[in-house]
Amino acid sequence: MENLIPLNNLPIGSFGKVRKLTACGNIRRRMMDLGLVCDTKVKALRKSPAGDPVAYEIRGAVIALRSEEASKILVELP
Amino acid sequence: MGLTHQSTGLELMKEILLDQIKSPGNFVIALAGNPNTGKSTVFNSLTGLNQHTGNWPGKTVTNARGRFTHNNCNFTLVDLPGTYSLCANSSEEEVARDFICFGMPDAVVAVVDATCLERNLNLVLQILEITGDVIVCVNLLDEAERKKIHIDLNKLSELLGVPVVGTNARDGRGMEQLKDAMYKMAAGIIKVNPVKVVYDDVVEGAVRLIQPYIEKNIMPEINSRWLALRLIEKDKTVLDSFKKYIGQILEENDDICCAMEKTEQYLKQNGIEEEVLDRIVASIVKKAEEICRASVVFEDVQYNHFDRKIDNILTSSTFGIPVMILLLGCIFWITLQGANYPSEVLSSWLFWIESRLTEFFAWTALPEWLHGALILGMYRTTAWVVSVMLPPMAIFFPLFTILEDLGYLPRVAFNLDKFFKKACAHGKQALTMCMGFGCNAAGVIACRIIDSPRERLIAILTNNYVPCNGRFPTLIAMAMIFIAGGEGKYRAVVAAISIIGVIILGIIITLFVSKILSATMLKGLPSTFALELPPYRKPQIGRIIVRSIYDRTIFVLGRAVMVAAPAGLITWILANTYAGDASLLHHCATFLDPFARMLGLDGFILTAFILGFPANEIVIPILIMSYMSYGHMVELDSLNSMRQLFLANGWTWITAVCTMLFCLNHFPCGTTLLTIYKETQSIKWPLIAFLINTATGIALCFSLNLIFRFPVVATAQYTYLRWLTCRQ
């Protein structure tokens, strides 16, 4: 479990596997509806011009998340 | 806040249910799907109703309804808001869920995006838990083929247990099969065997505990397994909806209460209390993954490569924002340059008609005042609005729609989100602002895509800082006449740059005011933000031109003419009814003049803005009429003669700049204020919108005027004026 990092620290261009969501309530549900459940592979695609938000590839869709939300998703580096 | 029941839920349902009772050959079909799956295109293709479509999530903000006939049966199609799930996180999701569950449609068509099947199946599986009468419409097949994504539709149908139809709604492919499937489903010819998502043992155990009690107490039309799952995850919105549509208060039913307590204990014993929702959602997502793996082949693993390449430019850290400004600049330049000639032709033609009408009046010897009121008042104002608005709109809207269709607008939101976050606002506000370019009332309605009420209000209150197409003619006229000046070669370029400047200023003011609002009236932290960047799509140029002219241009122009004609009449009457030695309009302008002068305007300009309250389109025509009745009669057939008129009335470039600023920042038009009232259900917010916008305009114009009255600047102004007069 030592490889666990928040998604916003995932370097651009690399993959991570979702291990844990620390968000709760509506936000948590919304993340899960986007397919962010355990074992989901997420790729950090690119930063927006101002550095935040970051676009991620999640189950074939491209979703932009702000760093606040991304920090609530813990991913494991391969 | 948000969707009113009148526009969506109960009323619509009642109406539809009544329809059904009236004639048994009628079927009601619900159209559901993720945002941005081409759902609206499917809807249009089936019903022929022109609902505006665009490539950005959250386009359908109200339920649209349309009808079509197939096999001699009447079908009513209800377009539900696009949602990712049915768990009632937002008003849209609640509306969609309630309609599928309590509206009892004869069939549900779930539209899915062929290029992103896995994520889309999540919603399909959730719908299948409510009802088995589902047809899955795999749309955007051409995009999938282009990306070499192969979908085995038969396999998919077999796995889901319901009919699957492959379509490409944009060119009508598969639509007949879809209609056939709807007919067969609604008529009960097809038997379905919907796939059941099997949850882990604990959740299934809980379902087994509660389900029998539900079956005993609740009407059989409601799926008991689905309701059991909602009760287990303690979804309160379901209980509320039950009360609303069925009239049954579940939490007061002893049987169900008892079962719920038992279930709760059972879950506690098994050590899962909080995670039950997680387990349910995760099982659905995993099931979607499994089905997708068995039915989709990605021939090209790098299928999104091209999109990523475009993103590299359009959202690049160096070029992203400059490209955005450049694109917008190009659109305005093409609009200004292209609209010049048709505008002139149109205007000379309309004024030719005016002279013929005048001759007719002279011939019939009708009273002079009737000629004045009808021709100089009504006709002239309307003619001006048409000749000045039609050509730019007919060019601007299709160009803007191309950007929309391509999928560029979400990238704008992506590029600008950081700034909105700093202003404690939502990034999707950028999308609502884009809608505001068309019409601020539409922009206000589009604010429904923002979930958090606080951020939605900010977006609603600041939408007016984006100039709508009713204000563009004023801005364009000012920019062309005074900033670009004369007949120079680069006139359109200079005018386009200055309009871009005004828009950027509008964006800065929006951010600034949003920040102030979040620090004072609407305190709070930015809420969650998840924005989908959909794949780029090839815009359908032909359809765009037809649609944007038909949907937007004609609609907006029609509304402007409806307002312009009576307003022209009223203004003429005001300008020609004398009290003492001056007209009513003149009295009004004289009264406002001292205040207007402080803003760098004059009494007539301010009067024109006030009289233009019903619609901003008519500000300039009213102004022209006021000046002309004031004694300076000119033949008004070109921008040049307009400049003569304005210069003769003491305009300087400061007046023009202040007019532009005041045009950008003044009270929203009547329609927009009414829309704000409807959206917020409170008289407070339209009032606040009125005050904030007007205060910004007054403050800006006042300070600008103050600065420019300093001697140094006055000299510069004098030189510029000299230059202008020399060039004439």
PDB file of C-alpha atoms in Angstrom, chain B residues 128-262:
ATOM      1  CA  LEU B 128     -33.156  -1.703 -16.288  1.00  0.00           C
ATOM      2  CA  GLU B 129     -33.565  -2.034 -12.541  1.00  0.00           C
ATOM      3  CA  ILE B 130     -36.666   0.166 -12.703  1.00  0.00           C
ATOM      4  CA  THR B 131     -38.240  -1.209 -15.852  1.00  0.00           C
ATOM      5  CA  GLY B 132     -37.469  -3.939 -18.357  1.00  0.00           C
ATOM      6  CA  ASP B 133     -39.229  -2.137 -21.216  1.00  0.00           C
ATOM      7  CA  VAL B 134     -36.047  -0.581 -22.472  1.00  0.00           C
ATOM      8  CA  ILE B 135     -34.639  -0.221 -25.955  1.00  0.00           C
ATOM      9  CA  VAL B 136     -30.955   0.552 -26.076  1.00  0.00           C
ATOM     10  CA  CYS B 137     -30.129   2.908 -28.921  1.00  0.00           C
ATOM     11  CA  VAL B 138     -26.402   2.780 -29.683  1.00  0.00           C
ATOM     12  CA  ASN B 139     -25.908   6.153 -31.302  1.00  0.00           C
ATOM     13  CA  LEU B 140     -22.974   7.855 -33.024  1.00  0.00           C
ATOM     14  CA  LEU B 141     -22.037   4.676 -34.862  1.00  0.00           C
ATOM     15  CA  ASP B 142     -20.158   6.624 -37.536  1.00  0.00           C
ATOM     16  CA  GLU B 143     -17.875   8.148 -34.912  1.00  0.00           C
ATOM     17  CA  ALA B 144     -17.244   4.684 -33.510  1.00  0.00           C
ATOM     18  CA  GLU B 145     -16.449   3.319 -36.972  1.00  0.00           C
ATOM     19  CA  ARG B 146     -14.077   6.187 -37.599  1.00  0.00           C
ATOM     20  CA  LYS B 147     -12.298   5.304 -34.366  1.00  0.00           C
ATOM     21  CA  LYS B 148     -12.378   1.622 -35.289  1.00  0.00           C
ATOM     22  CA  ILE B 149     -14.511   0.648 -32.337  1.00  0.00           C
ATOM     23  CA  HIS B 150     -16.598  -2.403 -33.234  1.00  0.00           C
ATOM     24  CA  ILE B 151     -19.718  -3.103 -31.226  1.00  0.00           C
ATOM     25  CA  ASP B 152     -21.415  -6.478 -31.477  1.00  0.00           C
ATOM     26  CA  LEU B 153     -25.006  -5.286 -31.207  1.00  0.00           C
ATOM     27  CA  ASN B 154     -26.467  -8.807 -31.106  1.00  0.00           C
ATOM     28  CA  LYS B 155     -24.137  -9.797 -28.315  1.00  0.00           C
ATOM     29  CA  LEU B 156     -24.988  -6.610 -26.439  1.00  0.00           C
ATOM     30  CA  SER B 157     -28.695  -7.293 -26.834  1.00  0.00           C
ATOM     31  CA  GLU B 158     -28.208 -10.852 -25.608  1.00  0.00           C
ATOM     32  CA  LEU B 159     -26.236  -9.697 -22.560  1.00  0.00           C
ATOM     33  CA  LEU B 160     -28.655  -6.917 -21.634  1.00  0.00           C
ATOM     34  CA  GLY B 161     -31.763  -8.961 -22.401  1.00  0.00           C
ATOM     35  CA  VAL B 162     -33.444  -6.085 -24.210  1.00  0.00           C
ATOM     36  CA  PRO B 163     -33.502  -4.962 -27.866  1.00  0.00           C
ATOM     37  CA  VAL B 164     -30.483  -2.999 -29.071  1.00  0.00           C
ATOM     38  CA  VAL B 165     -30.638  -0.782 -32.160  1.00  0.00           C
ATOM     39  CA  GLY B 166     -27.584   0.784 -33.756  1.00  0.00           C
ATOM     40  CA  THR B 167     -28.208   4.285 -35.070  1.00  0.00           C
ATOM     41  CA  ASN B 168     -26.568   7.313 -36.471  1.00  0.00           C
ATOM     42  CA  ALA B 169     -29.244   9.892 -35.833  1.00  0.00           C
ATOM     43  CA  ARG B 170     -27.386  12.627 -37.656  1.00  0.00           C
ATOM     44  CA  ASP B 171     -27.949  11.010 -41.042  1.00  0.00           C
ATOM     45  CA  GLY B 172     -31.062   9.098 -40.037  1.00  0.00           C
ATOM     46  CA  ARG B 173     -29.407   5.687 -40.096  1.00  0.00           C
ATOM     47  CA  GLY B 174     -31.265   3.093 -38.044  1.00  0.00           C
ATOM     48  CA  MET B 175     -34.119   5.390 -37.144  1.00  0.00           C
ATOM     49  CA  GLU B 176     -36.745   3.210 -38.842  1.00  0.00           C
ATOM     50  CA  GLN B 177     -35.526   0.163 -36.929  1.00  0.00           C
ATOM     51  CA  LEU B 178     -35.676   2.218 -33.741  1.00  0.00           C
ATOM     52  CA  LYS B 179     -39.287   3.179 -34.487  1.00  0.00           C
ATOM     53  CA  ASP B 180     -40.114  -0.473 -35.196  1.00  0.00           C
ATOM     54  CA  ALA B 181     -38.554  -1.532 -31.919  1.00  0.00           C
ATOM     55  CA  MET B 182     -40.504   1.138 -30.053  1.00  0.00           C
ATOM     56  CA  TYR B 183     -43.722   0.012 -31.662  1.00  0.00           C
ATOM     57  CA  LYS B 184     -43.100  -3.644 -30.872  1.00  0.00           C
ATOM     58  CA  MET B 185     -42.088  -2.856 -27.320  1.00  0.00           C
ATOM     59  CA  ALA B 186     -45.052  -0.580 -26.639  1.00  0.00           C
ATOM     60  CA  ALA B 187     -47.515  -2.975 -28.270  1.00  0.00           C
ATOM     61  CA  GLY B 188     -46.127  -5.822 -26.179  1.00  0.00           C
ATOM     62  CA  ILE B 189     -44.883  -7.876 -29.148  1.00  0.00           C
ATOM     63  CA  ILE B 190     -41.335  -8.168 -27.822  1.00  0.00           C
ATOM     64  CA  LYS B 191     -40.673 -10.108 -24.644  1.00  0.00           C
ATOM     65  CA  VAL B 192     -37.753  -8.865 -22.668  1.00  0.00           C
ATOM     66  CA  ASN B 193     -35.520 -10.609 -20.201  1.00  0.00           C
ATOM     67  CA  PRO B 194     -33.545  -7.760 -18.652  1.00  0.00           C
ATOM     68  CA  VAL B 195     -30.171  -8.528 -17.137  1.00  0.00           C
ATOM     69  CA  LYS B 196     -30.105  -8.408 -13.355  1.00  0.00           C
ATOM     70  CA  VAL B 197     -27.132  -6.894 -11.602  1.00  0.00           C
ATOM     71  CA  VAL B 198     -26.266  -9.342  -8.829  1.00  0.00           C
ATOM     72  CA  TYR B 199     -24.846  -7.649  -5.759  1.00  0.00           C
ATOM     73  CA  ASP B 200     -22.671  -9.199  -3.107  1.00  0.00           C
ATOM     74  CA  ASP B 201     -24.179 -11.630  -0.607  1.00  0.00           C
ATOM     75  CA  VAL B 202     -24.799  -9.081   2.120  1.00  0.00           C
ATOM     76  CA  VAL B 203     -26.656  -6.642  -0.117  1.00  0.00           C
ATOM     77  CA  GLU B 204     -28.631  -9.480  -1.687  1.00  0.00           C
ATOM     78  CA  GLY B 205     -29.492 -10.725   1.793  1.00  0.00           C
ATOM     79  CA  ALA B 206     -30.802  -7.305   2.728  1.00  0.00           C
ATOM     80  CA  VAL B 207     -32.876  -7.178  -0.463  1.00  0.00           C
ATOM     81  CA  ARG B 208     -34.376 -10.575   0.370  1.00  0.00           C
ATOM     82  CA  LEU B 209     -35.341  -9.279   3.809  1.00  0.00           C
ATOM     83  CA  ILE B 210     -37.178  -6.209   2.658  1.00  0.00           C
ATOM     84  CA  GLN B 211     -38.561  -7.156  -0.743  1.00  0.00           C
ATOM     85  CA  PRO B 212     -41.554  -9.273   0.401  1.00  0.00           C
ATOM     86  CA  TYR B 213     -42.867  -6.407   2.520  1.00  0.00           C
ATOM     87  CA  ILE B 214     -42.632  -4.039  -0.409  1.00  0.00           C
ATOM     88  CA  GLU B 215     -44.472  -6.465  -2.687  1.00  0.00           C
ATOM     89  CA  LYS B 216     -47.250  -6.717  -0.138  1.00  0.00           C
ATOM     90  CA  ASN B 217     -47.715  -2.979   0.354  1.00  0.00           C
ATOM     91  CA  ILE B 218     -46.948  -1.292  -2.914  1.00  0.00           C
ATOM     92  CA  MET B 219     -48.641  -1.269  -6.296  1.00  0.00           C
ATOM     93  CA  PRO B 220     -47.199  -3.938  -8.611  1.00  0.00           C
ATOM     94  CA  GLU B 221     -46.180  -1.403 -11.289  1.00  0.00           C
ATOM     95  CA  ILE B 222     -43.271  -0.305  -9.131  1.00  0.00           C
ATOM     96  CA  ASN B 223     -40.299  -2.656  -9.285  1.00  0.00           C
ATOM     97  CA  SER B 224     -39.950  -4.028  -5.766  1.00  0.00           C
ATOM     98  CA  ARG B 225     -36.297  -5.014  -6.109  1.00  0.00           C
ATOM     99  CA  TRP B 226     -35.406  -1.504  -7.232  1.00  0.00           C
ATOM    100  CA  LEU B 227     -37.328   0.062  -4.365  1.00  0.00           C
ATOM    101  CA  ALA B 228     -35.734  -2.365  -1.903  1.00  0.00           C
ATOM    102  CA  LEU B 229     -32.282  -1.247  -3.031  1.00  0.00           C
ATOM    103  CA  ARG B 230     -33.216   2.424  -2.673  1.00  0.00           C
ATOM    104  CA  LEU B 231     -34.545   1.808   0.825  1.00  0.00           C
ATOM    105  CA  ILE B 232     -31.395  -0.060   1.779  1.00  0.00           C
ATOM    106  CA  GLU B 233     -29.218   2.831   0.643  1.00  0.00           C
ATOM    107  CA  LYS B 234     -31.595   5.221   2.467  1.00  0.00           C
ATOM    108  CA  ASP B 235     -32.415   7.376  -0.520  1.00  0.00           C
ATOM    109  CA  LYS B 236     -34.795   9.947   0.935  1.00  0.00           C
ATOM    110  CA  THR B 237     -35.701  11.448  -2.438  1.00  0.00           C
ATOM    111  CA  VAL B 238     -37.466   8.232  -3.401  1.00  0.00           C
ATOM    112  CA  LEU B 239     -39.703   8.513  -0.351  1.00  0.00           C
ATOM    113  CA  ASP B 240     -40.520  12.122  -1.280  1.00  0.00           C
ATOM    114  CA  SER B 241     -41.293  11.196  -4.858  1.00  0.00           C
ATOM    115  CA  PHE B 242     -43.535   8.387  -3.665  1.00  0.00           C
ATOM    116  CA  LYS B 243     -45.509  10.868  -1.652  1.00  0.00           C
ATOM    117  CA  LYS B 244     -45.667  13.266  -4.567  1.00  0.00           C
ATOM    118  CA  TYR B 245     -46.728  10.922  -7.357  1.00  0.00           C
ATOM    119  CA  ILE B 246     -48.372   7.935  -5.686  1.00  0.00           C
ATOM    120  CA  GLY B 247     -49.638   9.675  -2.578  1.00  0.00           C
ATOM    121  CA  GLN B 248     -48.292   6.912  -0.353  1.00  0.00           C
ATOM    122  CA  ILE B 249     -46.199   7.812   2.685  1.00  0.00           C
ATOM    123  CA  LEU B 250     -43.823   4.860   2.951  1.00  0.00           C
ATOM    124  CA  GLU B 251     -42.160   5.940   6.176  1.00  0.00           C
ATOM    125  CA  GLU B 252     -45.551   5.737   7.899  1.00  0.00           C
ATOM    126  CA  ASN B 253     -46.240   2.190   6.738  1.00  0.00           C
ATOM    127  CA  ASP B 254     -45.661  -0.112   9.729  1.00  0.00           C
ATOM    128  CA  ASP B 255     -44.739  -3.154   7.645  1.00  0.00           C
ATOM    129  CA  ILE B 256     -42.080  -1.321   5.707  1.00  0.00           C
ATOM    130  CA  CYS B 257     -40.726   0.525   8.735  1.00  0.00           C
ATOM    131  CA  CYS B 258     -40.350  -2.749  10.553  1.00  0.00           C
ATOM    132  CA  ALA B 259     -38.597  -4.340   7.578  1.00  0.00           C
ATOM    133  CA  MET B 260     -36.281  -1.378   7.264  1.00  0.00           C
ATOM    134  CA  GLU B 261     -35.259  -1.658  10.896  1.00  0.00           C
ATOM    135  CA  LYS B 262     -34.580  -5.353  10.464  1.00  0.00           C
TER     136      LYS B 262
END
